[in-house]
């Protein structure tokens, strides 16, 4: 049964367990058919109350910081990978306790830490992030290959041989992409780094593989991976975040006030776009709202906005068949990835609760936030 939103409080991020399992089944199939390992990128989705389920399907986690590595290690299991643009001297030893794969952003970063890693008791397999100078991501904010990027080394900077002690290569250039964008990207990777692929033991192809989106050509992805594995004798790793939590849940909200602003109904909700769904402003994109359409010219437009002082704290204009009233519910769709991991307490706004709509059609409230959570970030 679909979620009964009457049982879900406002405001609340609510995950639909059955939908998460559906995504994980797809990923399990990709792993089995292609031989690749898929790990969860915690930067995109780190709702650890769901890790018991995810662990049944995915191989491990990948972290972009010490804290994510620790969360992955403590809450998911000991297959933990890491990549960060820079690591810190005073964190490396702890990071090494949690991780079994670490990717460095530059040969200089590797030089800085290689002695510690190669002389440690624990076997940690290390990689360098490469920049194939090819990305189809149109928004510069999400394009790691723009001129001036700090993310990864270009072929001319790395040379003919893998740096001593390096076993893997890592690239991340996709964003909500299909397998055909991956195919074109691989052409660029092979053209520039093909010689190194023969030397490497593994290739991490980053995130951005939206294999759980309707219409994604899974068979094509599987074939691409199989070809790579065969040609270069490589272990292939994918580390999606979005694809894991794609279309698995909602953010519930309530209409608190409606202000007639020169012909536009400016709606104040009990959530904030800026604090709780910042990607809508950063990308920008307009999320789907259940029961609403985009407002067309001539239709009454409801501009759904948030609680903070930021004038631009709104998601856009929507049309509702039935005029909105104070107290009505607003349900934002697809609000699991890059939301909970990015929220803030800007303006001291209340943080939405977190809940799960279980497969047995019961609702479980897993977390509520209070004043202490806000205060603990400050001093
Ligand atoms: C290095 C790296 N790996 C994985 C991911 C996850 O990407 P996505 O959530 O788009 O699948 C990202 C996202 O920015 C990333 O930077």
XYZ file of C-alpha atoms and ligand atoms in Angstrom:
395
model
C 0.000 0.000 0.000
C 1.176 3.565 -0.626
C 2.002 5.772 2.337
C -0.922 6.991 4.385
C 0.237 10.557 4.938
C -2.351 11.041 7.695
C -0.042 8.963 9.886
C 3.064 11.020 9.090
C 3.733 14.213 11.093
C 4.689 17.543 9.543
C 7.414 18.350 8.864
C 9.034 14.988 8.188
C 11.365 13.307 5.735
C 9.669 9.952 5.202
C 11.271 7.072 3.353
C 9.216 4.316 1.727
C 11.050 1.107 2.552
C 9.518 -0.876 -0.325
C 10.776 1.693 -2.840
C 14.278 1.563 -1.411
C 14.246 -2.221 -1.708
C 13.113 -1.921 -5.314
C 16.134 0.258 -6.120
C 18.438 -2.116 -4.287
C 17.093 -5.094 -6.253
C 18.068 -3.292 -9.466
C 21.553 -2.676 -8.105
C 21.889 -6.264 -6.998
C 21.091 -7.349 -10.526
C 23.709 -4.947 -11.952
C 26.325 -6.330 -9.575
C 25.517 -9.946 -10.356
C 25.276 -9.489 -14.115
C 28.346 -7.258 -14.508
C 30.657 -8.382 -11.718
C 31.026 -4.777 -10.464
C 30.797 -3.802 -6.800
C 28.373 -1.048 -5.869
C 28.969 0.999 -2.735
C 26.756 3.692 -1.235
C 28.032 7.286 -1.434
C 27.199 8.628 2.008
C 27.458 12.203 0.775
C 24.166 11.656 -1.062
C 22.267 9.502 1.407
C 23.322 8.671 4.939
C 20.043 7.717 6.647
C 21.678 5.029 8.732
C 18.395 3.663 10.060
C 18.076 2.085 6.586
C 21.547 0.549 6.483
C 20.306 -2.831 7.748
C 18.358 -3.142 4.505
C 20.976 -1.607 2.208
C 23.660 -3.895 3.630
C 21.744 -6.896 2.301
C 22.360 -5.634 -1.236
C 25.353 -3.322 -1.510
C 28.983 -4.042 -0.953
C 29.944 -1.163 1.366
C 30.064 2.603 1.669
C 32.187 5.435 0.365
C 33.075 8.480 2.411
C 34.186 12.009 1.615
C 35.490 12.761 5.083
C 36.589 11.199 8.340
C 33.106 11.497 9.809
C 31.440 9.773 6.883
C 34.083 7.041 7.011
C 33.368 6.508 10.686
C 29.625 6.408 10.080
C 30.097 3.875 7.288
C 32.377 1.732 9.427
C 30.226 1.832 12.551
C 26.786 1.616 10.992
C 27.286 -0.311 7.741
C 30.365 -2.511 7.861
C 34.085 -2.642 7.263
C 34.089 -2.198 3.475
C 34.727 1.552 3.546
C 36.235 3.582 0.716
C 37.197 7.233 0.880
C 37.902 10.059 -1.486
C 38.433 13.684 -0.463
C 40.116 16.596 -2.231
C 42.579 16.705 0.694
C 43.289 14.678 3.830
C 44.677 15.984 7.104
C 47.802 14.811 8.937
C 45.933 14.709 12.222
C 43.107 12.563 10.806
C 44.940 10.065 8.628
C 45.567 7.425 11.265
C 41.938 7.331 12.305
C 40.815 7.344 8.670
C 43.067 4.352 8.032
C 41.309 2.446 10.829
C 37.963 2.784 9.043
C 38.946 2.490 5.367
C 40.258 -0.298 3.193
C 40.364 1.807 0.008
C 41.530 5.424 -0.137
C 41.590 7.596 -3.252
C 43.886 10.609 -3.385
C 43.095 13.689 -5.383
C 46.641 14.348 -6.589
C 50.065 12.713 -6.709
C 51.188 15.364 -4.191
C 48.547 14.214 -1.663
C 49.633 10.621 -2.211
C 53.299 11.580 -1.677
C 52.319 13.274 1.558
C 50.630 10.217 3.045
C 52.101 7.218 1.256
C 54.715 6.432 3.862
C 52.077 6.247 6.600
C 49.866 4.025 4.479
C 52.507 1.708 3.067
C 54.164 1.212 6.457
C 50.911 0.575 8.355
C 49.772 -2.862 9.596
C 46.538 -2.719 7.663
C 46.448 -3.322 3.906
C 44.806 -0.288 2.319
C 44.454 -0.171 -1.431
C 45.012 3.325 -2.807
C 44.028 5.145 -5.964
C 44.435 8.476 -7.691
C 41.470 10.461 -8.947
C 41.801 11.236 -12.646
C 40.202 14.021 -14.616
C 39.321 12.761 -18.113
C 38.479 16.350 -19.117
C 35.147 15.143 -20.417
C 31.845 15.685 -18.654
C 28.363 16.137 -20.034
C 27.089 17.812 -16.871
C 25.695 21.144 -18.016
C 25.568 22.942 -14.672
C 29.072 24.147 -13.802
C 28.293 23.759 -10.103
C 28.192 19.992 -10.641
C 30.807 19.672 -13.372
C 34.163 18.442 -12.035
C 35.893 18.884 -15.409
C 35.503 22.651 -15.830
C 38.687 24.622 -16.489
C 40.191 25.450 -13.128
C 38.798 22.387 -11.409
C 40.585 21.107 -8.311
C 39.127 17.613 -8.688
C 41.501 15.006 -10.065
C 44.657 14.973 -12.192
C 44.848 15.259 -15.953
C 46.710 12.691 -18.056
C 49.702 14.964 -18.672
C 50.148 15.427 -14.911
C 50.283 11.748 -14.080
C 52.547 10.427 -16.832
C 53.129 6.948 -18.221
C 53.226 4.907 -15.032
C 51.020 4.688 -11.968
C 52.781 6.288 -8.988
C 54.540 3.686 -6.855
C 52.111 2.027 -4.433
C 48.986 3.120 -6.332
C 46.674 0.269 -7.336
C 43.527 1.986 -8.547
C 42.078 4.840 -10.575
C 38.978 6.819 -9.790
C 36.889 9.203 -11.855
C 33.642 10.973 -11.116
C 32.183 13.042 -13.935
C 28.528 12.023 -14.177
C 25.424 13.471 -12.534
C 22.024 11.782 -12.825
C 23.327 10.358 -16.113
C 22.398 7.448 -18.337
C 24.651 4.627 -19.532
C 25.280 6.325 -22.871
C 26.885 9.315 -21.134
C 29.026 6.768 -19.304
C 29.985 5.136 -22.609
C 31.122 8.471 -24.065
C 32.971 9.254 -20.846
C 34.745 5.913 -20.958
C 35.957 6.710 -24.462
C 37.643 9.834 -23.046
C 39.015 7.892 -20.068
C 40.445 5.187 -22.309
C 41.896 7.675 -24.791
C 43.755 9.555 -22.075
C 44.402 6.942 -19.400
C 44.169 3.614 -21.263
C 47.818 2.778 -20.574
C 47.217 3.198 -16.830
C 44.078 1.065 -16.880
C 46.266 -1.866 -17.897
C 48.474 -1.253 -14.853
C 45.649 -0.755 -12.324
C 43.856 -3.396 -10.271
C 40.639 -1.445 -9.934
C 38.686 1.398 -11.433
C 36.136 3.357 -9.431
C 33.714 5.043 -11.846
C 32.289 7.386 -9.204
C 28.630 8.249 -8.864
C 26.007 9.782 -11.107
C 24.871 6.450 -12.601
C 21.116 6.849 -12.321
C 20.376 3.168 -12.920
C 17.167 3.267 -10.872
C 15.536 5.912 -13.059
C 12.754 4.612 -15.277
C 14.090 3.944 -18.762
C 17.751 3.537 -17.746
C 19.341 0.946 -20.031
C 20.608 -1.531 -17.447
C 21.739 -4.109 -20.019
C 23.881 -1.483 -21.695
C 25.529 -0.568 -18.380
C 26.196 -4.227 -17.663
C 27.793 -4.684 -21.078
C 30.036 -1.623 -20.637
C 31.289 -2.946 -17.322
C 31.864 -6.443 -18.642
C 33.834 -5.068 -21.597
C 36.053 -3.029 -19.292
C 36.662 -5.900 -16.922
C 37.599 -8.164 -19.772
C 39.803 -5.718 -21.668
C 41.830 -4.420 -18.717
C 41.374 -7.190 -16.125
C 40.020 -4.660 -13.622
C 37.727 -4.729 -10.626
C 35.034 -2.156 -11.263
C 33.459 -0.108 -8.494
C 30.453 2.198 -8.777
C 29.613 4.568 -5.935
C 26.199 6.105 -6.517
C 24.327 8.150 -3.939
C 21.284 9.511 -5.782
C 20.478 6.227 -7.522
C 20.170 4.394 -4.206
C 17.590 6.765 -2.751
C 16.027 7.900 -6.045
C 12.253 8.356 -5.709
C 12.133 6.613 -2.340
C 10.490 9.245 -0.192
C 9.011 12.605 0.572
C 9.204 15.720 2.677
C 5.870 16.516 4.300
C 4.993 20.107 5.093
C 2.041 22.244 6.159
C 0.712 25.558 4.908
C 1.147 28.098 7.728
C 0.149 31.299 5.934
C -0.815 32.577 2.475
C 0.059 36.130 1.458
C -1.458 37.726 -1.644
C 1.650 39.303 -3.172
C 0.451 41.299 -6.181
C -1.325 38.389 -7.816
C 0.912 35.580 -6.585
C -0.136 33.599 -3.527
C 3.059 33.444 -1.488
C 2.756 30.419 0.781
C 4.706 30.079 4.033
C 5.353 26.444 4.923
C 6.674 24.865 8.123
C 9.878 23.863 6.269
C 12.596 25.853 4.534
C 13.855 25.322 1.007
C 17.171 26.887 1.876
C 17.665 24.870 5.080
C 16.009 21.564 4.167
C 16.152 21.172 0.374
C 19.063 23.434 -0.596
C 19.708 21.673 -3.923
C 16.459 23.174 -5.208
C 18.126 26.575 -4.910
C 21.676 25.526 -5.784
C 20.962 23.489 -8.943
C 18.324 25.017 -9.272
C 15.405 22.628 -9.785
C 11.734 22.545 -8.953
C 10.585 19.450 -7.068
C 7.318 17.708 -7.816
C 4.536 18.314 -5.301
C 1.855 15.640 -4.979
C -1.480 16.839 -6.380
C -0.029 20.032 -7.895
C 1.077 21.111 -11.360
C 3.295 23.897 -12.627
C 1.254 27.081 -12.602
C 0.456 28.158 -16.178
C -0.222 31.779 -17.188
C -3.725 32.729 -16.120
C -3.903 30.140 -13.337
C -3.668 31.094 -9.664
C -0.019 30.572 -8.743
C 0.990 29.394 -5.293
C 4.647 30.155 -4.604
C 5.720 27.582 -2.039
C 8.205 29.175 0.313
C 10.014 28.544 3.530
C 10.475 29.817 7.023
C 13.750 31.698 6.772
C 14.465 35.366 6.142
C 16.014 34.570 2.738
C 13.828 36.257 0.116
C 14.628 33.439 -2.311
C 13.655 30.700 0.130
C 11.001 29.269 -2.191
C 10.768 26.431 -4.710
C 8.574 27.882 -7.424
C 4.991 28.448 -8.506
C 2.418 25.647 -8.463
C -1.241 25.281 -9.344
C -3.666 23.371 -7.116
C -7.145 22.354 -8.367
C -8.543 23.119 -4.914
C -7.436 26.493 -3.529
C -4.916 26.079 -0.728
C -5.802 26.895 2.843
C -3.854 27.308 6.039
C -3.390 23.837 7.563
C -3.274 21.991 4.205
C -0.572 19.389 3.659
C 2.090 19.841 1.017
C 4.099 16.779 0.032
C 7.347 17.213 -1.850
C 8.360 14.178 -3.890
C 11.801 12.557 -4.203
C 13.268 14.179 -1.118
C 15.650 11.500 0.173
C 18.959 12.180 -1.591
C 21.023 15.316 -0.971
C 18.449 16.622 1.514
C 18.973 15.143 4.997
C 22.755 15.189 4.422
C 22.673 18.897 3.593
C 20.193 20.403 6.034
C 21.107 23.326 8.276
C 19.589 25.164 11.219
C 19.740 28.520 9.408
C 17.514 31.006 11.260
C 17.193 28.365 13.970
C 14.390 26.794 11.959
C 12.958 23.528 13.232
C 14.477 20.507 11.559
C 11.982 18.088 9.976
C 11.679 14.734 11.716
C 12.827 11.563 9.966
C 10.602 8.523 9.537
C 10.156 5.291 7.609
C 7.030 3.905 6.027
C 7.717 0.217 6.592
C 6.973 -2.587 4.158
C 4.241 -3.802 6.534
C 2.428 -0.433 6.104
C 3.275 0.968 9.504
C 4.939 4.290 10.139
C 8.034 4.516 12.339
C 9.293 7.865 13.557
C 13.044 7.331 13.799
C 14.276 10.802 14.758
C 13.012 14.113 16.057
C 15.133 17.214 16.479
C 15.094 19.863 19.149
C 16.774 22.963 20.462
C 19.831 21.011 21.640
C 20.633 19.941 18.058
C 20.691 23.572 16.986
C 22.654 24.712 20.031
C 25.258 21.944 19.749
C 26.482 23.339 16.436
C 27.302 26.681 18.003
C 29.353 27.875 20.917
C 33.482 11.375 -5.821
C 32.009 11.156 -5.811
N 31.529 9.894 -5.766
C 30.205 9.644 -5.747
C 29.281 10.665 -5.761
C 27.807 10.340 -5.728
O 27.169 10.810 -6.873
P 25.621 10.593 -7.112
O 24.928 10.858 -5.830
O 25.277 11.586 -8.171
O 25.435 9.194 -7.578
C 29.727 12.002 -5.806
C 28.786 13.114 -5.821
O 29.098 14.260 -5.861
C 31.138 12.244 -5.827
O 31.617 13.500 -5.835
